[in-house]
Structures are given as structure tokens and as C-alpha cells.
Amino acid sequence: MDRLHAALLALLLVSGLQVAVDCARLCKPGFSEDVYNVAVPNSAEEGQSLFDVRFVDCGRGILVRLECSDPSDFRIAADGAVYAARSLQLAGFQTSPLLIKANDDATQRQWITQVKLTPTGTADQQVKEAALTPLVSKGLKEIVFPSRNTDSTLIRMKRDWVIPPINVPENSRGPFPQELVRIRSDHDKNRSLRYSVTGPGADQPPTGIFIIDQISGELSVNKPLDREHIPNFHLRAHAVDLNGNQVENPIDIVINVIDMNDNRPEFTHQIWNGTVPEGSKPGTFVMTVTSVDKDDPKTANGMLRYKILSQNPESPTSNMFTINNKTGGIITVAAGLDREKVPQYTLIIQATDMEGNSMYGLSNTATAVIRVTDVNDNPPEFTSDSFVGEVPENRVNVIVANLTVTDKDQPNTHAWNAVYKITGGDPSGRFSVPTDPTTNEGLVTVVKPIDYEISRTYVLTVEARNEVPLARGIHSPRQSTATVSIRVIDVNESPYFEPSPKLIKLEEGMQPESMLTTYTAQDPDRYMQQTIRYSKLSDPAGWLRIDPNTGRITTIATLDRESTFVRNSLYNATFLATDNGNPPASGTGTLQIYLLDINDNAPRVSPQETEICERPEPNTINITAVDGDLNPNAGPFAFELAKRPADVRRNWTVTRISGDYAQLSLKIGFLESGIYTIPIIITDSGNLPMSNTSYLRIKVCQCDVNGDCTDQQHIMAAGLGTGAIISILLCIIILLILVLMFVVWMKRRDKERQAKQLLIDPEDDVRDNILKYDEEGGGEEDQDYDLSQLQQPDTLEPDAIKPVGIRRLDERPLHPEPQYPMRSAAPHPGDIGDFINEGLKAADNDPTAPPYDSLLVFDYEGSGSTAGSLSSLNSSSSGGDQDYDYLNDWGPRFRKLADMYGGSDD
């Protein structure tokens, strides 16, 4: 049956191709009509459209230039529309036809058609116009407008006005325009009509697809159609007379685009990914691939079929999967999926339209990647039957051994991750085996301290499993269980006191060198022969001593419960026990001494100071007895005033209010201001009562209306203390001393500055300034200044070196300094002239003074200077060959030098 369909389809295709070839052979370029009979009005205005001509190029794309034989009266547009070039009376054009030429400038070909103009003036002429209809294509299907009666209603004649749809194949190759149908009205027999179509594809977007000959009514398609773009068109045909009056009611025309197999199937994804568990049974669904075809799905052009072209790898068989040819569902058809052997399959899927006909259908392919997912079908297996490890005793959180396993399942999955469990050898739960998340190893870890003296070795049985159960039918092998032998290493453990803390009860007041108790420590290392020595680690009050060998504790001071080191009658001391192991180990123990109270503290009054007014209101003072002891060695207390001095009992009286409180009252109404000391005897309630005379210091002062002291003594008492006042005075004295030292220093600096100004005045500094004289002349003999500082170290004789006291600090010491008598310091006279004279006399009498022409060294930089020496300015021999006449040009002050050095020898 399929072969018969294929043969019929092939025959249809061949026939269609033959018809298309025949049509192409019959089509010739030229005007659509050899002679156009056109009815025109009797008169036409300039620019009025008269008629149209149409040139058919048979789809060859011929570009023609249209011309009219009477261009002065008619104008033709490029689309074939003819217009009146001026106002015309068309009755005179009836006798001679109008020629229209189409010229192809590329090939120099020319086509000519005739147009016979018939003016529409009378009824006879209209009858003639009906006879002058244009030639139409023969065999073209006609669509006739339904007839109307006199009242313009449709007459239903066997439903022949229901226009059947027009079917047009898509992707037609032409030639275009291609006639589809002829629309005609019965009224065209007696008058000329104009036909038109409206709707999408004609005068609405997309425009230009369908055109109609206005005169003949031939409806044509102007370009190939695409069903996937627009599957059908709905047009409306109109018929009007030359005046534009509607002659027929519009009729609807439906044009269906017939689908052709012009689209290949397209997969929605080029690569499809699917998964299937390993070990799946045949018939297990894997995935579904889908493809779409833009062709009509109601025809064979859009009916797809799927098949598997290839499978890679072809293991264990080449047909591990199959596909539903209609739905694209892929399922397994064979057993043997094993991820450890083949983790992934690649299938090439083909989709073909025409219901899978490989000869006429179009095909496309896609890739299906099927990943075989892992299931727990491989249990973990230890790499060895036994493992060993060792650990020091008393160590926790220590890894003893690493257990390694192998698992063929996919790494880092629940089927590969191992979980370890101790099944034997650890009843006390001292070990655990967590899993290393990176290596999947089992880490045997100590979680509780191990005692070497209790057990020296441990043998554990460890089982390895996965995080998920094994697949059905898979059992754990013997290799999933291993033994771990752990050896415990003995270490030197610290001695420990038993008990710690140790509590003993003693009465306070125990005298020194009293034996309290023996506090010893135990050594847990039974297999080591070690000795223990004791020492004191903490004894806040320094009351105790421990024997280093026996641990016997004795007192070295009296135990006092009221000491500040005792809290709630409890005294804590810490002792250290150290063995002689390698390395030594030590432990601590705490001794708690609970001190029982004895009546060893006499009571005293509180507060010890108070104040009252001269005329107190009320005239009583509340006092309290304080005792460091506890009951019954404390209150209730007995209060009484001392018998001496006698005025105490005369002016005061004491009354006990309760066991710890009493009230001191003033018997007289007025007491002068001052300080009064009242002796009060307080007795406690101990088995051997203790009494104490406590002195209460009372200050009597003048008071204001509010009862507050206002006298000067109160103000002084409320002021600063003695220590604070002394500190303030010391600060003031130190500040005054600093100010005085600063003033002295400032005065001394001013004196030094004045002395320097007298010695070296910028106006009179002869070392680097030119002296000003009132008259010209004079030389070195007239200059009374001290040249003792001008010297050249290199030119001095050893016996001419000055002592340290008068030598310049910037000189370079050359020789040991001889001792010369000190030159007396020049005084500081008020007159600078006297000062200079005194200095001159001192220089003349000083045998160590340098010559007047010695060089003054301002900053000695060493020998070998290229500048030479400036000494001996008055030596004629050193400058005899110099020309000093230029000094005359320097002014009157330098003429003397010019005369001295530039003149003749005399």
C-alpha cells in the first residue's frame, strides 16, 4: 500500500513539473491584450484617469518603457495607467485607434498594442460598449455575481452564490502574475463595468499580492505565497459602473494556500541529555526528544517519525535503546547497563516528515546523551585485613590509624562515601571512626582517655558501609570488615591528691609548730618506681608548712579566723606534688581549713567619732558595739560609762537599747563647744567574757536652725586633711623655685649677650670689616685693636703655641701646648677705648701673642689650599711684581694702598 502511495505521489509531482514547464513555454512577454476596447466618457479633464494597459514579462524581470502614439493628448504612467494630458473631447478619437508601445532598452525589443476608444454618450453606444469587451483567457474559472431582483434582494438559486474557496499552492514558481479566477457580473452585457478587490493581500497589508484586471475581472496572484506565513486570504470583490455606482453586492472570496513540503523538521534542542540508573530493566523510560515541522501537521508534510541512527558505544549490545517513532520517547530494550563499564551513551536521533518516507520526506538529526547514573552496587572493601596503631595514654582527639577502602561506585556520591562502625573490642566507647570527606578514609580516633595501667592494648573490629544501602541482591563481602590493633604507650602521669580539696576543722588561735594533718598524693604510674616530693604552692597568710617527703602539714604562725585571708571562716591553701619521672610530672591539691571561732576579740564602739550641738535637740547619740567574733562570743553586749574622769558620769548616761545598740544621753542642757572623749566599757557574752574600754570622740559645736554645725572648727574639720595641705605647699614651693631659676638664667643670658656685643661689635669687628676713619691715611700702626686671634696654625713655632685657656676652639691642635703664664682678662670698662687700650697692653706684654700680620683662621679646612696665604700684606718682596695701580680706581680709601704697594721703591 505504501508503495502505491509513493507511486501516485511521484506521478503527481512529475505531472506538476510538466505542467509548469509547459506553462513556462507558452508564456510570452507582451501586453495582456493585442487590442484593448475601452469605453471612455465624451469629455475628459486634464489629468483624468481613462484606462489601464498591462504588460506581462513572464517573470523575467523585463524593464520596459511605455510610450503613447499621441503624447500631446494622452499621458501614460510606468504602471500602464493612461491619463488625459489636456481637456479633451473624446468623440473625435473613435475613428482611429491609439497605439501603446513597450520598449526594452536592454534588448531593443518593442511590443505594440492598440486601444480603441468608444465614447459613452447614448444607450446605443452603451450597447456597443458591451460588445467591445476585452479578450480574456480561455478556460479560466469564472465567479459570477449572484443575481438581484428589482428590489435589490438576492435570489437564492441552488446556493450558487456561495463561492467555494480558491486553492493556491505555496512556493509557486510562476510565471507571475498568475491568473486564478475571473470575476464577472451579468450586467457587463449591456454596459461597461469596473472590477476591484479589497482586503489583506490586495489593498491592505501585505499589499500587492493579489491584483485584478478592472475591465476583464481576472484575479491574479502576483508573487509566491508562503503558507507558514499566511495560510489563507479573505478578499471581497466589487463591481461598479464607470460612474462608480455599485452594480452588484460585494462577494467574499477565500483563497487557501495549499501546503507544500518545504520545511525540514527542527529539534527543539540539538543536544538532549538524559539519565538512566545502571542495572535498569528493559522497558525503563529514559527521556523524550521532540521535533517540530512548520508544514501543515494535518498533512503528510508535517507528520514526523523518529528513529535511532547510531549508538556509541555499542556495548554490551548495539541496541541498548529504542525510540517510539511517533512520540520520540526513548526506553531501554536490553539489560546490562553498568556505569563502571560504560558511564555514558551517545545516540543519533533522526526525525523525518512525510510520515517517515525517506524518499520524499525531509529529515534532520539531533544528539541524545544518556548518562548512566550510579547505584550502590559495589560495597566498600578494606585494602587490608588488619591495621595497627599506637597512642600515648591519657591523650584524646588523637588519630591512631587511617583505614583505607576502595569503592568502584562513582566518587563523592552517597554510594561511594564510606561510613565506619566499630562492631567489637570497644565496650566503653573510647574510640570512634569518623570519615575523612576528602580521601574517604576511616580515622580511628581516641575520644576518651586511655589508662595504660588498666589496658595496654585494644583490638577493634571495624565495618565499612556506604551512606545508602546496597542495591537489592548485593551483599557485603568479607573485605568490608577489618581489625585494628592499638598499642597504648605508658607516659609519666601526674600525681594526684585524694581527696581534693581536703577539709579539716580547727579552732582558731592554734599556735605555731602545731601539726594539722598529713596531705599525701598518689602516683598513678604503678609500673614506675618513682618518689613524690611535696611543696607549698599557695599559702596567702603564710601560716603553713609541709614536709617535702611525708606531706605532713604544720603551722608556722597563729591561725586567726578574723584574718583578711579567711572567707566565711574558711582558709584555702594549695600544695604541689612532683614525682621524679622524665620529664617530671606534678599535681596540685587544695587544703581547706575551717576555723572555729573562739572569744579572742574584745568589742569596740562604732562610730568612734560624732558631733552634737551645744544645745542638742534631741540630746542623745546612738552607738553600736562591734565584735570580730561570732555568736555566742559576741552580743548581746553590756554598756557602761567609765568611772574616770568623774565628769563623764556627771554629764552623760548610757542606756542599752538592744543586744548590739545603746544610746548615749546628755544630762545637762548646754555644753560648750569643744572636743570631748567619752570612755565606754563594752562587755561581750563569751564563755569567758571580754571587756574593752572604747573611747567615743564627740565634737560639740554651734549649730544653725537646721541643727548643722556652723563654727570655724567645723569648717576646718570639713576641709582638707594635713597630707593634702602639705602636698599643696610642696607644689607651690617647687613652682617658686622653678620660676626663680628661670629668672636667674634669663639674667645670665642677657649679661653674656651684652659682653659679646662689647667684645665683638658688628661695626668694629676688625676681622671681617673695613674700619672707617674720619681722614685718609694711617695703616696698621694706627689701628688699636687686638689681633691676638689672627693666626696661622701652620706658621706657628712650637714655642709660640697658646695655652688652652686662650686658644680658639676652631684651631687645629698641632703640638703639645706649653705652659705659659695666664694673661689677665681684660676688664669691662664702660669706655670701649679704655677696653681696647687694656687689650693692647696685654697683647704687647704677652710673649705668646702672634705677629700683627698673622692670618685669622675662621674655619680651618686643612692644608693645601689653592687660595694661598693672605699674610704679610706689608711685605714688598712678596708683591713686588704685582701692579697695584688699579687700586686708585676703587676710591679714596684705597689710594693709600696704591701708594704703598704701587709706588717706587723709595
PDB file of N, CA and C in Angstrom, residues 247-295:
ATOM      1  N   VAL A 247     -22.870  48.165  -8.781  1.00  0.00           N
ATOM      2  CA  VAL A 247     -23.768  47.400  -9.644  1.00  0.00           C
ATOM      3  C   VAL A 247     -24.183  46.111  -8.952  1.00  0.00           C
ATOM      4  N   GLU A 248     -23.244  45.480  -8.250  1.00  0.00           N
ATOM      5  CA  GLU A 248     -23.510  44.218  -7.566  1.00  0.00           C
ATOM      6  C   GLU A 248     -23.127  44.360  -6.089  1.00  0.00           C
ATOM      7  N   ASN A 249     -23.770  43.549  -5.280  1.00  0.00           N
ATOM      8  CA  ASN A 249     -23.325  43.454  -3.885  1.00  0.00           C
ATOM      9  C   ASN A 249     -21.952  42.779  -3.833  1.00  0.00           C
ATOM     10  N   PRO A 250     -21.043  43.229  -2.931  1.00  0.00           N
ATOM     11  CA  PRO A 250     -19.719  42.597  -2.840  1.00  0.00           C
ATOM     12  C   PRO A 250     -19.853  41.127  -2.469  1.00  0.00           C
ATOM     13  N   ILE A 251     -18.965  40.358  -3.010  1.00  0.00           N
ATOM     14  CA  ILE A 251     -18.925  38.932  -2.689  1.00  0.00           C
ATOM     15  C   ILE A 251     -17.584  38.620  -2.029  1.00  0.00           C
ATOM     16  N   ASP A 252     -17.575  37.627  -1.104  1.00  0.00           N
ATOM     17  CA  ASP A 252     -16.368  37.225  -0.381  1.00  0.00           C
ATOM     18  C   ASP A 252     -15.677  36.110  -1.126  1.00  0.00           C
ATOM     19  N   ILE A 253     -14.393  36.247  -1.209  1.00  0.00           N
ATOM     20  CA  ILE A 253     -13.553  35.247  -1.880  1.00  0.00           C
ATOM     21  C   ILE A 253     -12.506  34.787  -0.873  1.00  0.00           C
ATOM     22  N   VAL A 254     -12.435  33.479  -0.627  1.00  0.00           N
ATOM     23  CA  VAL A 254     -11.451  32.897   0.277  1.00  0.00           C
ATOM     24  C   VAL A 254     -10.410  32.164  -0.557  1.00  0.00           C
ATOM     25  N   ILE A 255      -9.141  32.537  -0.323  1.00  0.00           N
ATOM     26  CA  ILE A 255      -8.029  31.912  -1.044  1.00  0.00           C
ATOM     27  C   ILE A 255      -7.210  31.140  -0.014  1.00  0.00           C
ATOM     28  N   ASN A 256      -7.202  29.835  -0.138  1.00  0.00           N
ATOM     29  CA  ASN A 256      -6.419  28.978   0.747  1.00  0.00           C
ATOM     30  C   ASN A 256      -5.074  28.672   0.111  1.00  0.00           C
ATOM     31  N   VAL A 257      -4.022  28.778   0.913  1.00  0.00           N
ATOM     32  CA  VAL A 257      -2.670  28.465   0.438  1.00  0.00           C
ATOM     33  C   VAL A 257      -2.432  26.990   0.730  1.00  0.00           C
ATOM     34  N   ILE A 258      -2.219  26.230  -0.289  1.00  0.00           N
ATOM     35  CA  ILE A 258      -2.018  24.788  -0.173  1.00  0.00           C
ATOM     36  C   ILE A 258      -0.589  24.513   0.278  1.00  0.00           C
ATOM     37  N   ASP A 259      -0.458  23.694   1.326  1.00  0.00           N
ATOM     38  CA  ASP A 259       0.859  23.423   1.913  1.00  0.00           C
ATOM     39  C   ASP A 259       1.688  22.550   0.991  1.00  0.00           C
ATOM     40  N   MET A 260       2.978  22.874   0.915  1.00  0.00           N
ATOM     41  CA  MET A 260       3.984  22.067   0.225  1.00  0.00           C
ATOM     42  C   MET A 260       5.037  21.668   1.264  1.00  0.00           C
ATOM     43  N   ASN A 261       5.683  20.580   1.019  1.00  0.00           N
ATOM     44  CA  ASN A 261       6.699  20.092   1.959  1.00  0.00           C
ATOM     45  C   ASN A 261       7.995  20.869   1.751  1.00  0.00           C
ATOM     46  N   ASP A 262       8.011  22.088   2.321  1.00  0.00           N
ATOM     47  CA  ASP A 262       9.162  22.964   2.125  1.00  0.00           C
ATOM     48  C   ASP A 262       9.893  23.264   3.429  1.00  0.00           C
ATOM     49  N   ASN A 263       9.619  22.552   4.507  1.00  0.00           N
ATOM     50  CA  ASN A 263      10.276  22.792   5.785  1.00  0.00           C
ATOM     51  C   ASN A 263      10.736  21.479   6.375  1.00  0.00           C
ATOM     52  N   ARG A 264      11.995  21.476   6.799  1.00  0.00           N
ATOM     53  CA  ARG A 264      12.534  20.289   7.450  1.00  0.00           C
ATOM     54  C   ARG A 264      12.094  20.267   8.921  1.00  0.00           C
ATOM     55  N   PRO A 265      12.055  19.101   9.509  1.00  0.00           N
ATOM     56  CA  PRO A 265      11.805  19.041  10.963  1.00  0.00           C
ATOM     57  C   PRO A 265      12.950  19.707  11.714  1.00  0.00           C
ATOM     58  N   GLU A 266      12.635  20.384  12.793  1.00  0.00           N
ATOM     59  CA  GLU A 266      13.630  21.055  13.626  1.00  0.00           C
ATOM     60  C   GLU A 266      13.472  20.568  15.056  1.00  0.00           C
ATOM     61  N   PHE A 267      14.563  20.003  15.617  1.00  0.00           N
ATOM     62  CA  PHE A 267      14.549  19.594  17.017  1.00  0.00           C
ATOM     63  C   PHE A 267      14.590  20.833  17.922  1.00  0.00           C
ATOM     64  N   THR A 268      13.849  20.779  19.011  1.00  0.00           N
ATOM     65  CA  THR A 268      13.845  21.923  19.933  1.00  0.00           C
ATOM     66  C   THR A 268      15.191  22.081  20.618  1.00  0.00           C
ATOM     67  N   HIS A 269      15.979  21.011  20.739  1.00  0.00           N
ATOM     68  CA  HIS A 269      17.346  21.080  21.264  1.00  0.00           C
ATOM     69  C   HIS A 269      18.220  20.238  20.351  1.00  0.00           C
ATOM     70  N   GLN A 270      19.411  20.747  20.103  1.00  0.00           N
ATOM     71  CA  GLN A 270      20.309  19.979  19.274  1.00  0.00           C
ATOM     72  C   GLN A 270      20.958  18.850  20.061  1.00  0.00           C
ATOM     73  N   ILE A 271      21.135  19.066  21.358  1.00  0.00           N
ATOM     74  CA  ILE A 271      21.705  18.028  22.221  1.00  0.00           C
ATOM     75  C   ILE A 271      20.726  17.793  23.354  1.00  0.00           C
ATOM     76  N   TRP A 272      20.336  16.527  23.508  1.00  0.00           N
ATOM     77  CA  TRP A 272      19.393  16.141  24.555  1.00  0.00           C
ATOM     78  C   TRP A 272      20.150  15.340  25.602  1.00  0.00           C
ATOM     79  N   ASN A 273      19.897  15.648  26.876  1.00  0.00           N
ATOM     80  CA  ASN A 273      20.578  14.974  27.974  1.00  0.00           C
ATOM     81  C   ASN A 273      19.550  14.189  28.780  1.00  0.00           C
ATOM     82  N   GLY A 274      19.895  12.941  29.042  1.00  0.00           N
ATOM     83  CA  GLY A 274      19.027  12.077  29.831  1.00  0.00           C
ATOM     84  C   GLY A 274      19.836  11.172  30.733  1.00  0.00           C
ATOM     85  N   THR A 275      19.189  10.591  31.685  1.00  0.00           N
ATOM     86  CA  THR A 275      19.855   9.693  32.623  1.00  0.00           C
ATOM     87  C   THR A 275      19.036   8.422  32.774  1.00  0.00           C
ATOM     88  N   VAL A 276      19.754   7.363  33.124  1.00  0.00           N
ATOM     89  CA  VAL A 276      19.113   6.093  33.402  1.00  0.00           C
ATOM     90  C   VAL A 276      19.958   5.376  34.449  1.00  0.00           C
ATOM     91  N   PRO A 277      19.367   4.837  35.499  1.00  0.00           N
ATOM     92  CA  PRO A 277      20.165   4.132  36.517  1.00  0.00           C
ATOM     93  C   PRO A 277      20.784   2.867  35.944  1.00  0.00           C
ATOM     94  N   GLU A 278      21.975   2.606  36.428  1.00  0.00           N
ATOM     95  CA  GLU A 278      22.608   1.363  35.977  1.00  0.00           C
ATOM     96  C   GLU A 278      21.819   0.170  36.510  1.00  0.00           C
ATOM     97  N   GLY A 279      21.891  -0.907  35.739  1.00  0.00           N
ATOM     98  CA  GLY A 279      21.161  -2.096  36.113  1.00  0.00           C
ATOM     99  C   GLY A 279      19.670  -2.012  35.851  1.00  0.00           C
ATOM    100  N   SER A 280      19.207  -1.011  35.076  1.00  0.00           N
ATOM    101  CA  SER A 280      17.770  -0.881  34.815  1.00  0.00           C
ATOM    102  C   SER A 280      17.276  -2.043  33.956  1.00  0.00           C
ATOM    103  N   LYS A 281      16.034  -2.397  34.179  1.00  0.00           N
ATOM    104  CA  LYS A 281      15.431  -3.476  33.408  1.00  0.00           C
ATOM    105  C   LYS A 281      15.009  -2.973  32.036  1.00  0.00           C
ATOM    106  N   PRO A 282      14.841  -3.866  31.047  1.00  0.00           N
ATOM    107  CA  PRO A 282      14.336  -3.454  29.727  1.00  0.00           C
ATOM    108  C   PRO A 282      12.955  -2.821  29.854  1.00  0.00           C
ATOM    109  N   GLY A 283      12.742  -1.769  29.080  1.00  0.00           N
ATOM    110  CA  GLY A 283      11.480  -1.054  29.112  1.00  0.00           C
ATOM    111  C   GLY A 283      11.498   0.151  30.045  1.00  0.00           C
ATOM    112  N   THR A 284      12.647   0.440  30.658  1.00  0.00           N
ATOM    113  CA  THR A 284      12.752   1.608  31.548  1.00  0.00           C
ATOM    114  C   THR A 284      12.791   2.879  30.708  1.00  0.00           C
ATOM    115  N   PHE A 285      11.913   3.789  31.050  1.00  0.00           N
ATOM    116  CA  PHE A 285      11.861   5.054  30.308  1.00  0.00           C
ATOM    117  C   PHE A 285      13.111   5.882  30.614  1.00  0.00           C
ATOM    118  N   VAL A 286      13.656   6.504  29.570  1.00  0.00           N
ATOM    119  CA  VAL A 286      14.879   7.301  29.700  1.00  0.00           C
ATOM    120  C   VAL A 286      14.576   8.782  29.504  1.00  0.00           C
ATOM    121  N   MET A 287      14.024   9.134  28.326  1.00  0.00           N
ATOM    122  CA  MET A 287      13.794  10.541  28.010  1.00  0.00           C
ATOM    123  C   MET A 287      12.923  10.627  26.754  1.00  0.00           C
ATOM    124  N   THR A 288      12.487  11.828  26.432  1.00  0.00           N
ATOM    125  CA  THR A 288      11.693  12.076  25.231  1.00  0.00           C
ATOM    126  C   THR A 288      12.321  13.224  24.462  1.00  0.00           C
ATOM    127  N   VAL A 289      12.515  12.987  23.151  1.00  0.00           N
ATOM    128  CA  VAL A 289      13.009  14.053  22.273  1.00  0.00           C
ATOM    129  C   VAL A 289      11.841  14.515  21.398  1.00  0.00           C
ATOM    130  N   THR A 290      11.817  15.784  21.099  1.00  0.00           N
ATOM    131  CA  THR A 290      10.726  16.352  20.298  1.00  0.00           C
ATOM    132  C   THR A 290      11.306  17.183  19.177  1.00  0.00           C
ATOM    133  N   SER A 291      10.544  17.176  18.060  1.00  0.00           N
ATOM    134  CA  SER A 291      10.910  17.969  16.890  1.00  0.00           C
ATOM    135  C   SER A 291       9.647  18.604  16.349  1.00  0.00           C
ATOM    136  N   VAL A 292       9.792  19.748  15.729  1.00  0.00           N
ATOM    137  CA  VAL A 292       8.643  20.468  15.163  1.00  0.00           C
ATOM    138  C   VAL A 292       8.878  20.666  13.676  1.00  0.00           C
ATOM    139  N   ASP A 293       7.736  20.724  12.925  1.00  0.00           N
ATOM    140  CA  ASP A 293       7.764  20.959  11.476  1.00  0.00           C
ATOM    141  C   ASP A 293       6.763  22.068  11.185  1.00  0.00           C
ATOM    142  N   LYS A 294       7.215  23.082  10.490  1.00  0.00           N
ATOM    143  CA  LYS A 294       6.359  24.224  10.209  1.00  0.00           C
ATOM    144  C   LYS A 294       5.284  23.909   9.174  1.00  0.00           C
ATOM    145  N   ASP A 295       5.410  22.812   8.493  1.00  0.00           N
ATOM    146  CA  ASP A 295       4.399  22.458   7.499  1.00  0.00           C
ATOM    147  C   ASP A 295       3.091  22.069   8.203  1.00  0.00           C
TER     148      ASP A 295
END
